[in-house]
Coordinates of C-alpha atoms in Angstrom, one line a residue:
M1 CA -129.4 283.3 67.4
Y2 CA -131.5 280.5 68.6
P3 CA -129.2 277.7 67.3
I4 CA -126.3 279.4 69.1
V5 CA -128.2 279.6 72.3
K6 CA -129.3 276.0 72.0
K7 CA -125.6 275.0 71.5
M8 CA -124.6 277.0 74.5
L9 CA -127.2 275.3 76.8
L10 CA -126.2 271.9 75.6
L11 CA -122.6 272.6 76.4
L12 CA -123.5 273.8 79.9
C13 CA -125.6 270.7 80.5
L14 CA -122.7 268.5 79.4
I15 CA -120.3 270.3 81.7
S16 CA -122.7 270.1 84.6
C17 CA -123.2 266.3 84.0
T18 CA -119.5 265.9 83.9
N19 CA -118.9 267.7 87.1
I20 CA -121.7 265.7 88.8
I21 CA -120.1 262.4 87.6
L22 CA -116.7 263.4 88.8
A23 CA -118.1 264.5 92.2
Q24 CA -119.9 261.2 92.5
N25 CA -116.8 259.2 91.7
K26 CA -114.8 261.3 94.2
H27 CA -117.4 260.7 96.9
K28 CA -117.4 256.9 96.3
K29 CA -113.6 256.8 96.7
K30 CA -113.9 258.7 100.0
A31 CA -116.7 256.4 101.3
A32 CA -114.6 253.3 100.4
T33 CA -111.6 254.8 102.2
Q34 CA -113.8 255.5 105.3
K35 CA -115.1 251.9 105.3
T36 CA -111.6 250.4 105.1
S37 CA -110.5 252.6 108.1
T38 CA -113.5 251.5 110.1
K39 CA -112.7 247.8 109.6
K40 CA -109.1 248.3 110.7
K41 CA -110.2 250.1 113.8
S42 CA -112.7 247.3 114.7
K43 CA -110.1 244.6 114.3
A44 CA -107.6 246.5 116.5
A45 CA -110.1 247.0 119.3
S46 CA -110.6 243.2 119.8
K47 CA -109.0 240.2 118.2
K48 CA -111.9 238.0 119.1
S49 CA -114.6 240.4 117.7
K50 CA -117.2 238.9 115.5
K51 CA -117.9 240.8 112.2
T52 CA -121.1 240.5 110.3
T53 CA -121.1 242.1 106.9
N54 CA -124.3 242.5 104.9
K55 CA -123.7 243.7 101.4
Q56 CA -126.5 244.9 99.0
P57 CA -125.1 245.2 95.5
D58 CA -128.0 247.4 94.6
K59 CA -127.4 250.2 97.1
K60 CA -124.7 252.7 97.8
T61 CA -121.8 251.9 100.2
V62 CA -122.5 253.1 103.8
A63 CA -119.8 253.7 106.4
T64 CA -120.4 252.7 110.0
D65 CA -118.7 254.2 113.1
V66 CA -118.6 251.9 116.1
L67 CA -118.7 253.5 119.6
P68 CA -116.2 251.9 122.1
N69 CA -117.5 249.5 124.8
T70 CA -120.9 248.9 123.2
N71 CA -122.6 246.0 121.5
T72 CA -124.8 248.2 119.3
A73 CA -123.8 249.1 115.8
I74 CA -124.7 252.6 114.5
V75 CA -125.2 252.8 110.8
T76 CA -124.5 256.1 109.1
A77 CA -125.4 256.8 105.4
A78 CA -122.9 258.5 103.3
T79 CA -123.8 261.9 102.0
I80 CA -124.3 261.9 98.3
S81 CA -125.1 264.6 95.8
R82 CA -128.6 265.6 94.9
A83 CA -128.4 263.8 91.7
A84 CA -127.3 260.6 93.3
L85 CA -130.2 260.8 95.8
T86 CA -132.7 260.9 93.0
D87 CA -131.1 257.8 91.5
T88 CA -132.8 254.8 93.1
S89 CA -130.7 252.4 91.2
N90 CA -127.6 253.4 93.1
P91 CA -126.7 250.4 95.4
K92 CA -126.3 250.9 99.2
E93 CA -124.1 249.0 101.6
V94 CA -124.9 248.5 105.3
L95 CA -122.0 247.5 107.8
I96 CA -123.0 246.1 111.2
T97 CA -120.2 245.6 113.8
S98 CA -120.6 244.1 117.2
S99 CA -117.7 244.7 119.8
F100 CA -116.6 241.9 122.3
K101 CA -116.3 242.7 126.1
P102 CA -114.2 240.0 127.9
S103 CA -115.4 239.0 131.4
L104 CA -114.5 236.4 134.1
R105 CA -116.8 233.7 135.4
N106 CA -118.1 234.1 138.9
A107 CA -115.7 232.4 141.3
A108 CA -117.1 229.6 143.5
K109 CA -117.5 230.7 147.1
I110 CA -116.1 228.5 149.9
N111 CA -118.7 228.0 152.6
F112 CA -117.6 227.0 156.1
S113 CA -120.1 225.1 158.2
A114 CA -119.8 224.8 162.0
T115 CA -119.3 221.2 163.2
T116 CA -118.3 219.5 166.5
P117 CA -114.6 218.8 166.9
F118 CA -113.3 215.3 166.2
V119 CA -113.1 213.1 169.2
D120 CA -109.6 211.7 169.7
T121 CA -109.9 208.3 171.5
T122 CA -106.1 207.6 171.6
K123 CA -104.4 207.9 175.0
L124 CA -101.2 209.8 175.4
I125 CA -98.8 207.8 177.7
L126 CA -96.4 210.0 179.7
T127 CA -93.5 208.5 181.6
Y128 CA -92.1 210.4 184.6
R129 CA -88.8 209.4 186.1
V130 CA -88.5 210.7 189.7
P131 CA -85.0 210.3 191.1
S132 CA -84.7 208.5 194.4
Q133 CA -84.5 210.7 197.4
N134 CA -81.7 209.1 199.3
L135 CA -79.1 210.2 201.8
F136 CA -75.5 209.1 201.8
F137 CA -73.5 209.3 205.0
S138 CA -69.8 209.2 205.0
Y139 CA -67.9 207.5 207.7
Q140 CA -65.6 210.4 208.5
P141 CA -67.6 213.3 210.0
V142 CA -67.3 216.6 208.2
P143 CA -67.8 220.1 209.6
I144 CA -71.1 221.7 209.2
K145 CA -70.8 224.8 207.0
P146 CA -73.6 227.4 206.7
L147 CA -74.7 227.9 203.1
A148 CA -76.9 230.5 201.5
L149 CA -80.6 229.4 201.5
A150 CA -81.9 229.0 198.0
A151 CA -85.1 230.9 197.4
D152 CA -88.0 228.6 196.7
S153 CA -91.0 230.4 195.3
A154 CA -93.2 227.5 196.2
Y155 CA -92.2 227.6 199.9
A156 CA -93.0 230.4 202.3
W157 CA -90.3 230.8 205.0
Q158 CA -91.6 230.5 208.5
N159 CA -89.5 231.3 211.6
S160 CA -89.6 228.7 214.3
Q161 CA -88.7 228.7 217.9
Y162 CA -88.8 225.7 220.2
I163 CA -87.6 224.5 223.6
K164 CA -86.9 220.9 224.4
L165 CA -86.7 219.8 228.1
G166 CA -86.2 216.3 229.6
F167 CA -84.8 214.3 232.4
G168 CA -83.5 210.7 232.8
N169 CA -81.9 208.2 235.1
F170 CA -78.2 208.7 236.0
T171 CA -79.3 212.2 237.0
T172 CA -79.4 213.4 233.5
P173 CA -81.0 216.8 232.9
F174 CA -81.4 217.8 229.2
A175 CA -82.3 221.1 227.7
Q176 CA -82.2 222.4 224.1
L177 CA -83.3 225.7 222.5
G178 CA -83.7 226.6 218.9
L179 CA -84.6 230.0 217.5
S180 CA -84.7 231.4 214.0
F181 CA -85.3 234.9 212.7
G182 CA -85.4 236.6 209.3
D183 CA -87.4 236.5 206.1
G184 CA -85.6 233.5 204.6
L185 CA -84.5 235.5 201.5
T186 CA -82.3 238.4 202.5
H187 CA -81.2 237.3 206.0
I188 CA -81.5 234.5 208.5
V189 CA -80.3 234.4 212.1
S190 CA -80.4 231.2 214.1
V191 CA -79.6 230.5 217.8
N192 CA -79.0 227.0 219.1
A193 CA -78.2 226.0 222.7
Q194 CA -77.9 222.7 224.5
H195 CA -77.0 221.3 227.9
V196 CA -76.8 217.6 229.0
S197 CA -75.0 216.0 232.0
S198 CA -75.0 212.6 233.6
K199 CA -73.6 210.9 236.7
G200 CA -73.0 207.1 236.7
N201 CA -72.6 204.5 239.3
I202 CA -68.8 204.4 239.3
N203 CA -67.0 207.0 241.4
F204 CA -66.2 210.1 239.3
Q205 CA -68.2 208.7 236.3
E206 CA -69.5 212.1 235.4
F207 CA -69.7 214.2 232.3
G208 CA -71.4 217.3 231.0
K209 CA -71.6 219.3 227.9
T210 CA -72.9 222.8 227.2
A211 CA -72.9 224.5 223.8
I212 CA -74.3 227.7 222.3
G213 CA -74.0 229.1 218.8
V214 CA -75.3 232.0 216.8
S215 CA -75.1 231.9 213.0
A216 CA -76.3 234.3 210.4
I217 CA -76.7 234.4 206.6
I218 CA -77.1 237.7 204.7
N219 CA -77.9 237.7 201.0
T220 CA -77.3 241.0 199.1
P221 CA -78.9 242.2 195.8
D222 CA -75.4 242.0 194.1
H223 CA -75.6 238.2 194.4
L224 CA -73.3 237.8 197.4
S225 CA -74.0 235.7 200.5
Y226 CA -72.2 236.5 203.7
T227 CA -72.1 233.9 206.5
G228 CA -71.0 234.3 210.1
K229 CA -71.0 232.2 213.3
V230 CA -70.0 232.7 216.9
S231 CA -69.9 229.6 219.1
Y232 CA -68.9 228.4 222.5
M233 CA -68.7 224.9 224.0
N234 CA -67.7 223.6 227.4
S235 CA -67.1 219.9 228.0
T236 CA -66.3 218.3 231.3
Q237 CA -65.5 214.8 232.4
Y238 CA -63.4 213.1 235.0
L239 CA -60.6 210.5 234.8
Y240 CA -62.5 207.7 236.6
G241 CA -60.8 204.8 234.8
F242 CA -57.8 204.5 237.1
Q243 CA -56.8 201.1 238.4
P244 CA -56.8 199.9 241.0
S245 CA -60.0 201.6 241.9
S246 CA -58.9 201.9 245.5
L247 CA -56.5 204.7 244.6
N248 CA -57.4 208.0 246.3
F249 CA -57.7 211.1 244.1
S250 CA -59.4 214.4 244.6
K251 CA -62.0 215.5 242.2
D252 CA -60.0 218.4 241.0
N253 CA -57.1 216.2 240.1
L254 CA -59.3 214.1 237.9
L255 CA -61.1 216.9 236.1
Q256 CA -60.8 217.2 232.3
A257 CA -62.4 220.5 231.3
F258 CA -62.3 221.7 227.6
N259 CA -63.5 225.1 226.4
T260 CA -63.8 226.0 222.8
F261 CA -64.5 229.5 221.5
G262 CA -64.8 230.1 217.8
V263 CA -65.6 232.8 215.3
E264 CA -66.2 232.2 211.6
F265 CA -66.8 234.5 208.6
G266 CA -67.2 233.7 204.9
V267 CA -68.5 235.2 201.6
E268 CA -69.7 233.4 198.5
N269 CA -71.0 234.6 195.2
T270 CA -74.4 233.0 194.4
V271 CA -74.1 233.8 190.7
P272 CA -70.9 233.5 188.6
T273 CA -69.1 236.7 187.8
A274 CA -68.9 238.2 184.3
A275 CA -65.6 236.2 183.9
G276 CA -67.3 233.0 185.0
L277 CA -65.6 232.8 188.5
N278 CA -67.0 231.3 191.6
Y279 CA -65.4 231.9 195.0
H280 CA -66.0 231.1 198.6
P281 CA -63.3 232.3 201.0
E282 CA -63.7 231.5 204.7
I283 CA -61.7 232.4 207.8
K284 CA -62.0 230.7 211.3
A285 CA -60.4 231.7 214.5
I286 CA -60.6 229.0 217.3
Y287 CA -59.3 229.2 220.9
F288 CA -59.2 225.9 222.8
S289 CA -58.1 225.4 226.4
A290 CA -57.8 222.3 228.6
N291 CA -57.9 222.6 232.3
A292 CA -56.8 226.3 232.0
K293 CA -53.2 225.0 231.8
A294 CA -52.9 223.9 228.1
N295 CA -54.3 226.0 225.3
E296 CA -54.2 226.2 221.6
T297 CA -54.9 229.0 219.1
N298 CA -55.9 228.0 215.7
L299 CA -56.4 230.1 212.5
I300 CA -57.9 228.4 209.5
V301 CA -58.1 230.2 206.1
T302 CA -59.5 228.7 202.9
T303 CA -59.9 230.6 199.6
P304 CA -61.3 228.2 197.1
F305 CA -62.4 229.5 193.6
S306 CA -63.2 227.9 190.3
K307 CA -63.8 229.0 186.7
T308 CA -66.0 227.2 184.2
F309 CA -64.8 227.6 180.6
D310 CA -67.6 225.6 179.1
K311 CA -69.9 222.8 180.1
D312 CA -67.1 220.2 179.8
F313 CA -64.1 222.0 181.3
N314 CA -63.4 223.8 184.5
L315 CA -60.5 224.9 186.6
S316 CA -60.4 225.1 190.4
M317 CA -57.8 226.1 193.0
G318 CA -57.7 226.8 196.7
L319 CA -55.1 228.5 198.9
N320 CA -55.4 227.0 202.4
A321 CA -53.6 227.7 205.6
N322 CA -53.9 226.1 209.1
I323 CA -51.9 228.0 211.6
A324 CA -51.8 226.7 215.2
S325 CA -49.9 227.7 218.3
Y326 CA -49.8 225.3 221.3
N327 CA -48.9 226.2 224.9
N328 CA -48.6 223.8 227.8
T329 CA -47.8 224.9 231.4
T330 CA -48.8 221.7 233.2
N331 CA -45.2 220.6 233.7
T332 CA -42.3 222.3 235.4
R333 CA -41.1 223.7 232.2
A334 CA -43.4 225.5 229.7
L335 CA -43.8 223.9 226.3
Q336 CA -44.6 226.0 223.3
F337 CA -44.6 225.2 219.6
N338 CA -46.3 226.0 216.3
N339 CA -48.1 223.6 214.1
N340 CA -48.6 225.1 210.6
V341 CA -49.8 223.5 207.4
F342 CA -50.1 225.3 204.0
F343 CA -51.2 223.8 200.8
I344 CA -52.7 224.7 197.4
N345 CA -54.7 222.3 195.2
P346 CA -55.0 223.3 191.5
T347 CA -57.4 220.9 189.7
I348 CA -58.5 220.6 186.1
G349 CA -62.0 219.1 185.7
V350 CA -63.2 217.5 182.5
K351 CA -66.8 216.3 182.3
K352 CA -68.3 214.4 179.4
S353 CA -71.7 212.7 179.1
N354 CA -70.9 209.7 181.3
L355 CA -67.4 210.5 182.5
T356 CA -65.9 213.0 185.0
I357 CA -62.2 213.3 185.5
N358 CA -60.3 215.5 188.0
L359 CA -56.6 216.0 187.5
G360 CA -54.6 217.9 190.1
V361 CA -51.8 218.0 192.6
S362 CA -51.5 219.4 196.1
P363 CA -48.2 221.1 197.0
T364 CA -48.1 221.0 200.8
W365 CA -45.8 222.5 203.4
N366 CA -46.1 220.7 206.7
K367 CA -44.1 222.6 209.3
Q368 CA -41.9 223.8 206.5
Q369 CA -41.4 220.3 205.1
F370 CA -42.5 220.1 201.5
S371 CA -44.6 217.3 200.0
M372 CA -46.2 216.9 196.5
L373 CA -49.5 215.1 197.0
P374 CA -51.7 213.6 194.3
N375 CA -55.2 214.6 193.6
I376 CA -56.6 212.5 190.8
S377 CA -60.1 211.0 190.6
A378 CA -62.4 209.7 187.9
E379 CA -66.1 208.6 187.8
A380 CA -67.7 206.8 184.9
K381 CA -71.4 206.0 184.6
I382 CA -72.4 202.7 183.1
K383 CA -74.7 203.2 180.2
A384 CA -78.4 202.1 180.6
S385 CA -78.0 201.9 184.4
N386 CA -77.9 204.0 187.5
I387 CA -74.5 202.7 188.6
S388 CA -71.2 204.7 188.5
V389 CA -67.7 203.3 188.9
E390 CA -65.1 205.6 190.6
L391 CA -61.4 205.4 191.2
G392 CA -58.8 207.8 192.5
W393 CA -55.4 208.5 194.0
L394 CA -55.6 211.2 196.7
G395 CA -53.2 212.7 199.2
S396 CA -53.9 215.0 202.1
Y397 CA -52.7 216.1 205.6
Q398 CA -54.8 215.6 208.7
V399 CA -54.0 218.3 211.1
N400 CA -53.8 216.7 214.6
S401 CA -54.5 219.7 216.8
L402 CA -55.1 219.4 220.5
R403 CA -58.7 220.1 219.9
K404 CA -59.1 217.3 217.4
L405 CA -57.2 214.7 219.6
A406 CA -59.4 215.6 222.6
G407 CA -62.5 215.2 220.5
I408 CA -61.4 211.7 219.7
N409 CA -60.3 210.6 223.2
P410 CA -61.4 213.0 226.0
F411 CA -59.1 211.1 228.5
I412 CA -55.8 212.0 226.8
E413 CA -52.8 213.4 228.6
M414 CA -51.8 216.9 227.6
P415 CA -49.0 216.5 225.0
N416 CA -45.5 217.1 226.3
S417 CA -43.9 217.1 222.9
N418 CA -44.5 218.3 219.5
I419 CA -47.8 217.3 217.9
L420 CA -47.4 215.6 214.5
N421 CA -49.7 215.8 211.6
T422 CA -50.8 212.7 209.6
K423 CA -50.1 212.3 205.9
I424 CA -52.7 210.1 204.2
I425 CA -52.2 208.6 200.7
E426 CA -55.3 206.7 199.4
Q427 CA -55.8 204.7 196.3
Y428 CA -59.4 203.5 195.9
L429 CA -61.8 201.8 193.6
G430 CA -65.5 201.7 194.2
F431 CA -69.0 202.1 192.8
K432 CA -72.3 203.8 193.7
G433 CA -75.8 203.8 192.3
S434 CA -79.4 203.2 192.9
A435 CA -82.0 200.5 192.1
G436 CA -85.5 201.7 191.5
N437 CA -86.8 204.8 193.2
H438 CA -86.0 204.0 196.8
L439 CA -82.8 201.9 197.1
S440 CA -79.3 203.4 197.0
F441 CA -75.9 201.9 197.6
N442 CA -72.2 202.5 197.4
A443 CA -69.0 200.7 198.2
R444 CA -65.3 201.6 198.2
L445 CA -62.1 199.6 198.7
S446 CA -59.1 201.7 199.6
L447 CA -55.4 201.0 200.1
L448 CA -54.1 203.5 202.7
Q449 CA -50.7 204.7 203.7
L450 CA -50.7 206.5 207.1
F451 CA -47.6 208.5 208.0
D452 CA -47.4 209.7 211.7
Q453 CA -50.7 208.2 212.6
P454 CA -51.6 209.0 216.3
L455 CA -52.3 206.0 218.6
F456 CA -53.6 206.0 222.1
M457 CA -51.9 204.0 224.9
N458 CA -52.8 203.9 228.6
N459 CA -50.0 205.3 230.8
N460 CA -48.1 202.6 232.6
T461 CA -48.9 203.8 236.2
D462 CA -52.7 203.8 236.9
G463 CA -53.9 203.9 233.3
K464 CA -56.4 206.7 233.8
T465 CA -54.9 208.8 231.0
F466 CA -53.8 208.0 227.5
N467 CA -50.6 209.1 225.9
V468 CA -50.6 210.1 222.3
V469 CA -47.9 208.3 220.3
Y470 CA -47.2 208.3 216.6
D471 CA -46.4 205.4 214.3
Q472 CA -44.1 206.4 211.4
K473 CA -45.9 204.4 208.7
I474 CA -48.9 202.1 208.7
Q475 CA -50.3 200.1 205.8
A476 CA -54.1 199.6 205.9
I477 CA -56.9 198.3 203.8
K478 CA -60.3 200.0 204.3
L479 CA -63.6 198.7 203.1
H480 CA -66.6 201.0 203.2
A481 CA -70.1 199.9 202.2
E482 CA -73.4 201.6 202.5
A483 CA -77.0 200.9 201.5
G484 CA -80.2 202.7 202.2
Y485 CA -83.9 202.4 201.5
R486 CA -86.0 205.5 201.7
E487 CA -89.7 206.2 201.0
Q488 CA -90.2 209.9 201.0
E489 CA -90.3 211.1 204.7
K490 CA -92.3 208.2 205.9
F491 CA -89.8 205.4 206.1
S492 CA -86.0 205.0 205.9
V493 CA -83.4 202.4 206.7
I494 CA -79.7 203.0 206.3
G495 CA -76.8 200.6 207.0
A496 CA -73.1 201.1 206.8
L497 CA -70.0 198.9 207.2
N498 CA -66.4 200.2 207.9
L499 CA -63.7 197.6 208.0
F500 CA -60.0 198.3 208.6
E501 CA -57.1 196.0 208.4
Y502 CA -53.9 197.5 209.8
S503 CA -50.5 196.0 208.9
S504 CA -46.9 196.7 208.6
L505 CA -46.7 199.1 211.5
T506 CA -43.2 200.6 211.9
N507 CA -43.0 201.5 215.6
Y508 CA -45.7 199.5 217.4
E509 CA -47.2 196.1 217.3
K510 CA -50.9 197.1 217.0
A511 CA -52.9 200.1 216.1
Y512 CA -53.8 201.0 219.6
G513 CA -57.1 202.8 220.1
L514 CA -58.2 202.5 216.5
I515 CA -61.5 200.6 215.8
P516 CA -61.0 197.7 213.3
M517 CA -64.6 197.2 212.4
E518 CA -67.9 199.0 212.9
I519 CA -71.4 198.2 211.6
S520 CA -74.1 200.8 212.1
G521 CA -77.7 201.1 211.1
T522 CA -80.5 203.7 211.5
F523 CA -84.2 203.3 211.2
K524 CA -86.9 206.0 211.0
W525 CA -90.6 205.4 210.6
K526 CA -93.4 207.9 210.5
M527 CA -95.9 205.5 212.0
L528 CA -98.8 208.1 212.1
K529 CA -99.1 211.7 211.2
S530 CA -98.2 212.7 214.8
V531 CA -96.1 209.7 215.8
N532 CA -92.4 209.2 214.8
V533 CA -90.2 206.2 215.7
K534 CA -86.5 205.9 215.3
A535 CA -83.9 203.3 216.2
E536 CA -80.1 203.0 216.0
A537 CA -77.7 200.0 216.3
I538 CA -73.9 200.1 216.5
L539 CA -71.8 196.9 216.5
R540 CA -68.0 197.4 217.0
D541 CA -65.1 195.1 217.2
G542 CA -62.8 195.9 220.2
S543 CA -59.8 198.0 219.6
A544 CA -56.2 196.9 220.6
F545 CA -54.6 198.2 223.8
L546 CA -51.4 197.8 225.7
S547 CA -51.7 196.4 229.2
K548 CA -49.6 197.3 232.2
S549 CA -47.5 194.2 231.5
L550 CA -46.8 195.7 228.1
Q551 CA -48.8 192.9 226.4
S552 CA -51.0 193.7 223.4
S553 CA -54.6 192.8 224.0
K554 CA -58.0 193.5 222.5
L555 CA -61.2 194.8 223.9
S556 CA -64.4 192.7 223.7
P557 CA -66.8 193.4 220.8
T558 CA -69.7 195.7 221.7
A559 CA -73.3 196.2 220.8
D560 CA -75.3 199.4 221.4
I561 CA -79.0 199.6 220.5
N562 CA -81.0 202.8 221.0
L563 CA -84.7 203.5 220.5
G564 CA -86.7 206.7 220.5
A565 CA -90.1 208.2 219.7
D566 CA -91.9 211.5 219.7
I567 CA -95.7 212.1 219.7
K568 CA -97.4 215.4 218.9
L569 CA -100.2 216.0 221.4
L570 CA -101.2 219.5 220.4
P571 CA -100.1 221.7 217.5
K572 CA -97.4 223.3 219.7
L573 CA -96.8 220.6 222.3
S574 CA -95.1 217.2 221.9
I575 CA -93.6 214.6 224.1
W576 CA -90.5 212.5 223.5
L577 CA -88.7 209.4 224.8
Q578 CA -85.2 208.2 224.2
M579 CA -83.8 204.8 225.4
N580 CA -80.1 204.1 225.0
N581 CA -78.1 200.9 225.5
L582 CA -81.1 198.7 225.6
L583 CA -78.9 195.6 226.2
N584 CA -77.4 197.3 229.3
N585 CA -74.0 196.4 228.0
T586 CA -71.4 198.4 230.0
Y587 CA -68.8 197.9 227.3
Q588 CA -65.5 199.8 227.0
R589 CA -64.7 202.0 224.1
W590 CA -61.4 203.0 225.8
N591 CA -59.5 200.6 228.0
Q592 CA -60.5 200.8 231.7
Y593 CA -63.5 203.1 230.9
N594 CA -66.9 201.5 231.2
V595 CA -69.8 203.3 229.6
L596 CA -73.2 203.9 231.2
G597 CA -75.6 201.1 231.1
F598 CA -79.3 201.3 230.1
N599 CA -80.4 204.9 230.3
V600 CA -83.7 206.5 229.5
L601 CA -84.7 210.1 229.0
G602 CA -88.0 211.7 228.3
G603 CA -89.6 215.2 228.2
V604 CA -91.6 217.7 226.3
V605 CA -91.1 219.9 223.3
Y606 CA -92.9 223.2 223.0
S607 CA -92.9 225.2 219.7
F608 CA -93.5 228.9 219.7
K609 CA -94.3 229.3 216.0

């Protein structure tokens, strides 16, 4: 029994040892597997990680779990069986793993320190070019047209009212009145009135002039400007130039009294329309009478408009009509006729940097007689200078109404036949420009053809009146030159020359009554803040006339010098003085009619503003 038990116990011990060894081997394989997995996980977490392995061959293998985001390695001992724990010869392995945490270096901070600004010692040179303020006066007078007042934000409109009174030798009373109303932006109303008369040393050497006018300008919010004017003028003179002077005439028989009544109306757009159009139609109605026996009714209509396509191209056109009806009852038979002129003037304008060209024609109907007139002009500016060259070929009709002829020569005989209008063809070449900031100049040389030019000839009885005659065609050369020096409002000098050479007259020997040469000059000087001085000089060559013996003669050259001044005594009170014909030259502008000699006027000006 005992041996059997002994064998049984040994067998059990052997089986137990075998199981223990198998369990130990199984545990080692599991530990090795865990260690390999731990190493792979550590390498995957960070490529730059640093691994430190410390192996002890005499100890058992130990697996280590590494916590994420930490630099501390946690060592864990593998669980072994009871038998293995009692075996101190069993080797142990310790694995220490340190994880790497990437980080950026601290960025350098930009520090700003407060310093004083850099002092710039260089000087900036600015060049300002101020255009010269000069006035150019044309030889032929042009009608004054009321225009819309441009609003100036830097200028405050002030209404002004004044009265100017004076008296002079030759029994010369003088009175002038000026009134203005409105705000200067939406509406302006002005009133002007004047009266002057004189009586010379020669019998019936008397004249007088009275004029009054009321004009208005109204600006609307829709960019339209309306203008209107009502005027009246009375002019009286006597036919005192009869020869011989011993002839006996009553004063009524020598009276030349002219009355003019006019009404004007116009409208203008101050801003171009949506289509780029600008227009300014005007209508004038004028009634003129002479001695209450001859009268003339005149209707003038102008409808100019223009369109700008771009900055270099524009088109303009005007439809114009001058309708006149003349009546004369001074003779035994009444004389009545119409004097009508119609014309249009389409023009194409081209403007480049230094060149301006106008190309157009002017179809005209003068008393139903058709004429095609040229309207061509060009102006070119010379580079690097203030000088422009101009040339042109122009044609126009001068309407010779009774009112216009009486304005030229107040001693005319009332026309007893049809009044003819003058056709003017002009070809010119000239230049204009400025030198510096104060000097300006211009000159023009023209070749003229005058058709039906009115001439003035003394009647062949006593010579006190002038008959209006017409030459069919006159060739003429005209030279106009002008120069002026101006320094702000303090000082100005302007001189002009007009020279005419008439030739190739068709019907008459000389251009009777026309001035062949005239030199004029004006001078203004603001001597002190309250003292202004002005002077004027006119030199004329005598015009041709036809004597009673039917011989062509010429009047003597003339010189007329005038001087004036005004002084402000008080803010509202000034005194003025005007001296005319300082040389006391009783010259003749018209044959047999001597002008007044030296005359002086003086008075006061009171301002109500």
